mmCIF file of C-alpha atoms in Angstrom:
data_model
loop_
_atom_site.group_PDB
_atom_site.id
_atom_site.type_symbol
_atom_site.label_atom_id
_atom_site.label_comp_id
_atom_site.label_asym_id
_atom_site.label_seq_id
_atom_site.Cartn_x
_atom_site.Cartn_y
_atom_site.Cartn_z
ATOM 1 C CA ASP K 847 8.550 7.015 -10.677
ATOM 2 C CA LEU K 848 7.388 5.491 -7.395
ATOM 3 C CA HIS K 849 8.402 1.846 -7.013
ATOM 4 C CA GLY K 850 7.610 1.261 -10.678
ATOM 5 C CA ILE K 851 4.314 3.177 -10.639
ATOM 6 C CA VAL K 852 4.889 5.309 -13.722
ATOM 7 C CA GLY K 853 2.520 7.818 -15.278
ATOM 8 C CA VAL K 854 1.155 11.350 -15.365
ATOM 9 C CA SER K 855 -2.492 10.574 -16.152
ATOM 10 C CA THR K 856 -5.079 11.912 -13.717
ATOM 11 C CA LYS K 857 -6.114 8.419 -12.600
ATOM 12 C CA ILE K 858 -2.602 7.256 -11.724
ATOM 13 C CA GLN K 859 -1.789 10.563 -10.003
ATOM 14 C CA ASP K 860 -4.899 10.039 -7.847
ATOM 15 C CA VAL K 861 -3.483 6.638 -6.849
ATOM 16 C CA LEU K 862 -0.113 8.194 -5.945
ATOM 17 C CA ARG K 863 -1.813 10.828 -3.789
ATOM 18 C CA VAL K 864 -3.625 8.111 -1.828
ATOM 19 C CA VAL K 865 -0.330 6.205 -1.423
ATOM 20 C CA SER K 866 1.327 9.291 0.066
ATOM 21 C CA ARG K 867 -1.524 9.647 2.578
ATOM 22 C CA LEU K 868 -1.463 5.991 3.611
ATOM 23 C CA LYS K 869 2.274 5.380 3.874
ATOM 24 C CA ASP K 870 2.525 6.148 7.607
ATOM 25 C CA THR K 871 -0.841 4.790 8.762
ATOM 26 C CA ARG K 872 -1.887 1.380 10.059
ATOM 27 C CA THR K 873 -5.185 1.568 8.190
ATOM 28 C CA PRO K 874 -6.239 -1.626 6.369
ATOM 29 C CA VAL K 875 -6.172 -1.085 2.604
ATOM 30 C CA LEU K 876 -7.995 -2.947 -0.166
ATOM 31 C CA ILE K 877 -6.418 -2.556 -3.613
ATOM 32 C CA THR K 878 -8.701 -3.390 -6.525
ATOM 33 C CA GLY K 879 -8.035 -3.641 -10.230
ATOM 34 C CA GLU K 880 -7.641 -6.022 -13.127
ATOM 35 C CA SER K 881 -4.780 -8.503 -13.291
ATOM 36 C CA GLY K 882 -1.532 -6.873 -14.387
ATOM 37 C CA THR K 883 -2.382 -3.335 -13.260
ATOM 38 C CA GLY K 884 0.332 -3.246 -10.566
ATOM 39 C CA LYS K 885 -1.499 -3.950 -7.299
ATOM 40 C CA GLU K 886 1.593 -5.333 -5.565
ATOM 41 C CA LEU K 887 3.618 -2.289 -6.676
ATOM 42 C CA VAL K 888 1.100 -0.070 -4.887
ATOM 43 C CA ALA K 889 1.247 -2.237 -1.750
ATOM 44 C CA ARG K 890 5.055 -2.021 -1.751
ATOM 45 C CA ALA K 891 4.930 1.735 -2.288
ATOM 46 C CA ILE K 892 2.591 2.165 0.701
ATOM 47 C CA HIS K 893 4.992 0.136 2.848
ATOM 48 C CA PHE K 894 8.415 1.266 1.654
ATOM 49 C CA ARG K 895 7.745 4.994 1.220
ATOM 50 C CA GLY K 896 6.891 5.580 4.878
ATOM 51 C CA GLY K 897 7.893 4.741 8.407
ATOM 52 C CA PHE K 898 7.398 1.000 7.838
ATOM 53 C CA ALA K 899 10.216 0.795 5.291
ATOM 54 C CA SER K 900 12.682 -0.905 7.664
ATOM 55 C CA ARG K 901 10.088 -3.400 8.918
ATOM 56 C CA PRO K 902 9.048 -6.709 7.344
ATOM 57 C CA PHE K 903 6.952 -6.779 4.161
ATOM 58 C CA VAL K 904 5.490 -10.226 3.506
ATOM 59 C CA ALA K 905 3.615 -10.859 0.243
ATOM 60 C CA VAL K 906 1.203 -13.809 0.126
ATOM 61 C CA ASP K 907 -0.436 -15.030 -3.095
ATOM 62 C CA CYS K 908 -3.660 -16.467 -1.689
ATOM 63 C CA GLY K 909 -4.522 -18.049 -5.034
ATOM 64 C CA SER K 910 -1.390 -20.193 -5.092
ATOM 65 C CA LEU K 911 -1.660 -21.569 -1.550
ATOM 66 C CA VAL K 912 -2.652 -25.250 -1.312
ATOM 67 C CA PRO K 913 -6.107 -25.269 0.388
ATOM 68 C CA THR K 914 -5.126 -27.903 2.955
ATOM 69 C CA LEU K 915 -1.997 -25.960 3.934
ATOM 70 C CA ILE K 916 -3.305 -22.370 3.965
ATOM 71 C CA GLU K 917 -3.833 -22.236 7.725
ATOM 72 C CA SER K 918 -0.386 -23.610 8.569
ATOM 73 C CA GLU K 919 1.244 -21.274 6.012
ATOM 74 C CA LEU K 920 -0.453 -18.181 7.412
ATOM 75 C CA PHE K 921 -0.481 -18.983 11.121
ATOM 76 C CA GLY K 922 2.323 -21.517 11.544
ATOM 77 C CA TYR K 923 2.258 -24.959 13.144
ATOM 78 C CA GLU K 924 3.617 -26.914 16.092
ATOM 79 C CA LYS K 925 5.918 -29.895 15.830
ATOM 80 C CA GLY K 926 3.837 -33.019 15.244
ATOM 81 C CA ALA K 927 0.705 -31.069 14.243
ATOM 82 C CA PHE K 928 0.451 -33.201 11.087
ATOM 83 C CA THR K 929 2.463 -35.782 9.153
ATOM 84 C CA GLY K 930 5.735 -34.197 8.108
ATOM 85 C CA ALA K 931 5.703 -31.461 10.772
ATOM 86 C CA LEU K 932 9.092 -32.457 12.186
ATOM 87 C CA LYS K 933 9.618 -29.104 13.892
ATOM 88 C CA SER K 934 7.598 -26.027 14.741
ATOM 89 C CA LYS K 935 7.397 -23.241 12.193
ATOM 90 C CA GLU K 936 6.118 -19.690 12.487
ATOM 91 C CA GLY K 937 3.570 -18.563 9.924
ATOM 92 C CA LEU K 938 3.590 -15.651 7.528
ATOM 93 C CA PHE K 939 1.604 -13.424 9.892
ATOM 94 C CA LYS K 940 4.262 -13.895 12.564
ATOM 95 C CA ALA K 941 6.994 -13.240 9.973
ATOM 96 C CA ALA K 942 5.300 -9.910 9.182
ATOM 97 C CA ASP K 943 4.999 -8.902 12.864
ATOM 98 C CA GLY K 944 5.606 -5.179 13.239
ATOM 99 C CA GLY K 945 5.316 -4.608 9.498
ATOM 100 C CA THR K 946 2.933 -5.274 6.620
ATOM 101 C CA ILE K 947 1.337 -8.426 5.241
ATOM 102 C CA PHE K 948 0.119 -8.176 1.643
ATOM 103 C CA LEU K 949 -2.670 -10.645 0.886
ATOM 104 C CA ASP K 950 -2.820 -10.786 -2.899
ATOM 105 C CA GLU K 951 -5.976 -12.193 -4.532
ATOM 106 C CA ILE K 952 -7.782 -12.308 -1.193
ATOM 107 C CA GLY K 953 -10.957 -13.388 -3.016
ATOM 108 C CA GLU K 954 -9.379 -16.814 -3.630
ATOM 109 C CA LEU K 955 -9.406 -17.738 0.083
ATOM 110 C CA PRO K 956 -11.929 -20.473 0.999
ATOM 111 C CA LEU K 957 -14.847 -19.295 3.186
ATOM 112 C CA GLU K 958 -13.663 -21.298 6.210
ATOM 113 C CA MET K 959 -10.252 -19.647 5.998
ATOM 114 C CA GLN K 960 -11.872 -16.219 5.643
ATOM 115 C CA GLY K 961 -13.485 -16.731 9.070
ATOM 116 C CA LYS K 962 -10.142 -17.609 10.670
ATOM 117 C CA LEU K 963 -8.490 -14.623 9.012
ATOM 118 C CA LEU K 964 -11.227 -12.332 10.326
ATOM 119 C CA ARG K 965 -10.598 -13.605 13.851
ATOM 120 C CA VAL K 966 -6.880 -12.834 13.538
ATOM 121 C CA LEU K 967 -7.623 -9.305 12.298
ATOM 122 C CA GLN K 968 -10.072 -8.665 15.139
ATOM 123 C CA GLU K 969 -8.095 -10.212 17.997
ATOM 124 C CA LYS K 970 -4.603 -9.399 16.669
ATOM 125 C CA GLU K 971 -3.335 -12.838 17.639
ATOM 126 C CA VAL K 972 -2.643 -16.132 15.888
ATOM 127 C CA ARG K 973 -2.902 -19.734 17.008
ATOM 128 C CA PRO K 974 -0.539 -22.091 15.177
ATOM 129 C CA VAL K 975 -1.991 -25.377 13.919
ATOM 130 C CA GLY K 976 -1.687 -28.005 16.658
ATOM 131 C CA SER K 977 -1.180 -25.461 19.447
ATOM 132 C CA ASN K 978 -3.448 -24.274 22.254
ATOM 133 C CA GLN K 979 -1.394 -21.116 22.716
ATOM 134 C CA ARG K 980 -2.123 -17.826 20.984
ATOM 135 C CA SER K 981 0.535 -15.227 20.294
ATOM 136 C CA LYS K 982 0.060 -11.536 19.603
ATOM 137 C CA VAL K 983 0.801 -10.124 16.161
ATOM 138 C CA ASP K 984 0.898 -6.474 15.187
ATOM 139 C CA VAL K 985 0.618 -6.231 11.403
ATOM 140 C CA ARG K 986 -0.811 -3.803 8.895
ATOM 141 C CA VAL K 987 -2.950 -5.660 6.361
ATOM 142 C CA ILE K 988 -3.038 -4.685 2.694
ATOM 143 C CA ALA K 989 -5.250 -6.917 0.561
ATOM 144 C CA ALA K 990 -5.716 -6.979 -3.208
ATOM 145 C CA THR K 991 -8.230 -8.515 -5.564
ATOM 146 C CA ASN K 992 -9.226 -8.523 -9.218
ATOM 147 C CA ARG K 993 -12.735 -9.621 -8.222
ATOM 148 C CA ASP K 994 -15.763 -7.529 -7.303
ATOM 149 C CA LEU K 995 -15.872 -8.477 -3.611
ATOM 150 C CA GLU K 996 -18.998 -6.409 -2.997
ATOM 151 C CA ALA K 997 -20.863 -8.513 -5.547
ATOM 152 C CA GLU K 998 -19.257 -11.672 -4.121
ATOM 153 C CA TYR K 999 -20.406 -11.078 -0.543
ATOM 154 C CA LYS K 1000 -23.937 -10.348 -1.775
ATOM 155 C CA ILE K 1001 -24.157 -13.851 -3.270
ATOM 156 C CA GLY K 1002 -22.408 -15.470 -0.301
ATOM 157 C CA ALA K 1003 -19.090 -16.176 -2.049
ATOM 158 C CA PHE K 1004 -17.128 -13.869 0.287
ATOM 159 C CA ARG K 1005 -17.706 -13.059 3.957
ATOM 160 C CA LYS K 1006 -19.450 -9.724 4.376
ATOM 161 C CA ASP K 1007 -17.815 -9.047 7.774
ATOM 162 C CA LEU K 1008 -14.331 -9.705 6.371
ATOM 163 C CA TYR K 1009 -15.039 -7.461 3.376
ATOM 164 C CA PHE K 1010 -15.887 -4.525 5.641
ATOM 165 C CA ARG K 1011 -12.916 -5.261 7.902
ATOM 166 C CA LEU K 1012 -10.537 -5.073 4.907
ATOM 167 C CA ASN K 1013 -12.301 -2.320 2.991
ATOM 168 C CA VAL K 1014 -11.430 0.639 5.233
ATOM 169 C CA VAL K 1015 -9.633 2.461 2.410
ATOM 170 C CA THR K 1016 -9.950 1.327 -1.208
ATOM 171 C CA VAL K 1017 -7.340 2.085 -3.851
ATOM 172 C CA HIS K 1018 -8.623 1.310 -7.351
ATOM 173 C CA LEU K 1019 -6.017 0.828 -10.071
ATOM 174 C CA PRO K 1020 -7.206 1.790 -13.558
ATOM 175 C CA ALA K 1021 -6.775 -0.564 -16.491
ATOM 176 C CA LEU K 1022 -4.086 0.494 -18.970
ATOM 177 C CA ARG K 1023 -6.752 1.220 -21.640
ATOM 178 C CA GLU K 1024 -8.170 3.811 -19.185
ATOM 179 C CA ARG K 1025 -4.829 5.628 -18.978
ATOM 180 C CA ARG K 1026 -3.541 5.461 -22.549
ATOM 181 C CA SER K 1027 -1.661 8.750 -22.158
ATOM 182 C CA ASP K 1028 0.799 6.880 -19.897
ATOM 183 C CA ILE K 1029 1.687 4.274 -22.545
ATOM 184 C CA PRO K 1030 4.611 6.238 -24.117
ATOM 185 C CA MET K 1031 6.161 6.938 -20.706
ATOM 186 C CA LEU K 1032 5.712 3.326 -19.577
ATOM 187 C CA THR K 1033 7.119 1.990 -22.860
ATOM 188 C CA ASN K 1034 10.259 4.111 -22.583
ATOM 189 C CA TRP K 1035 10.622 3.257 -18.886
ATOM 190 C CA PHE K 1036 10.562 -0.484 -19.675
ATOM 191 C CA LEU K 1037 12.844 0.062 -22.680
ATOM 192 C CA GLU K 1038 15.506 1.723 -20.496
ATOM 193 C CA ARG K 1039 15.412 -1.240 -18.124
ATOM 194 C CA CYS K 1040 15.439 -3.942 -20.809
ATOM 195 C CA ALA K 1041 18.184 -2.322 -22.910
ATOM 196 C CA PRO K 1042 20.199 -0.006 -20.636
ATOM 197 C CA GLY K 1043 22.678 2.170 -22.513
ATOM 198 C CA ARG K 1044 21.573 0.944 -25.948
ATOM 199 C CA SER K 1045 19.508 4.079 -26.810
ATOM 200 C CA MET K 1046 16.796 2.059 -28.556
ATOM 201 C CA GLN K 1047 13.876 4.017 -29.992
ATOM 202 C CA VAL K 1048 10.230 3.183 -30.608
ATOM 203 C CA THR K 1049 9.071 4.306 -34.059
ATOM 204 C CA SER K 1050 6.017 6.523 -34.322
ATOM 205 C CA ARG K 1051 4.196 3.743 -36.177
ATOM 206 C CA ALA K 1052 4.965 1.231 -33.427
ATOM 207 C CA MET K 1053 3.889 3.710 -30.749
ATOM 208 C CA ARG K 1054 0.603 4.270 -32.601
ATOM 209 C CA ALA K 1055 0.010 0.511 -32.526
ATOM 210 C CA LEU K 1056 0.751 0.422 -28.778
ATOM 211 C CA MET K 1057 -1.652 3.325 -28.162
ATOM 212 C CA GLN K 1058 -4.486 1.716 -30.125
ATOM 213 C CA TYR K 1059 -4.262 -1.765 -28.561
ATOM 214 C CA GLU K 1060 -6.711 -2.670 -25.751
ATOM 215 C CA TRP K 1061 -4.122 -4.292 -23.391
ATOM 216 C CA PRO K 1062 -6.213 -7.011 -21.699
ATOM 217 C CA GLY K 1063 -3.111 -7.939 -19.669
ATOM 218 C CA ASN K 1064 -2.537 -4.294 -18.707
ATOM 219 C CA VAL K 1065 0.898 -2.957 -17.677
ATOM 220 C CA ARG K 1066 2.336 -6.456 -17.234
ATOM 221 C CA GLU K 1067 1.458 -7.256 -20.850
ATOM 222 C CA LEU K 1068 3.077 -4.008 -22.055
ATOM 223 C CA GLN K 1069 6.244 -4.870 -20.142
ATOM 224 C CA ASN K 1070 6.305 -8.338 -21.766
ATOM 225 C CA VAL K 1071 5.809 -6.816 -25.239
ATOM 226 C CA VAL K 1072 8.728 -4.427 -24.752
ATOM 227 C CA GLU K 1073 10.983 -7.220 -23.438
ATOM 228 C CA ARG K 1074 10.057 -9.435 -26.376
ATOM 229 C CA ALA K 1075 10.736 -6.609 -28.869
ATOM 230 C CA VAL K 1076 14.146 -5.912 -27.320
#
């Protein structure tokens, strides 16, 4: 039970071993896997299980950022940089200084923004929108994607240089259908959290149904099913 990463299957134990090796390093990490497999849980485990635990952890959902505002969100902006910028604001990279920034769904970033991100990773400094001044940032970058970025850079949909900058260590999260032996443990774990102290049981027939289902939404879908049943 490591920050919600539950299971005894070989594939999930391999993930936990990699987490334990990475927790005190500054190595960039790329977490891959289908939606709902727990990529952010792994990022949090890498951060909070080691020496970074007391430092900032900033999670950014790249897919939900408004394209026109991505740069100012990540790198900050100066007062008057654009309409509505009534005062200066530091970006998410600056907020994560000294700690970890988790870039979820990195494949959703526009190509132009990928180039600016690469520059920040190489030079370890950010320039807020509307400013001529650069400021140093010291952050560990953990990125995650449900896309095949190797295939994407080969067709020009993702920057090759950024891919290799991020892909120093890859942690691949298996789909739930690839680790069915963990389903009973996960089900009971969610059950204890949804109905604490109520000693609810899953019938053998219900468990058989859970074991046979394909789980396209992975662990997140299983959690929702248990909550709905409770």
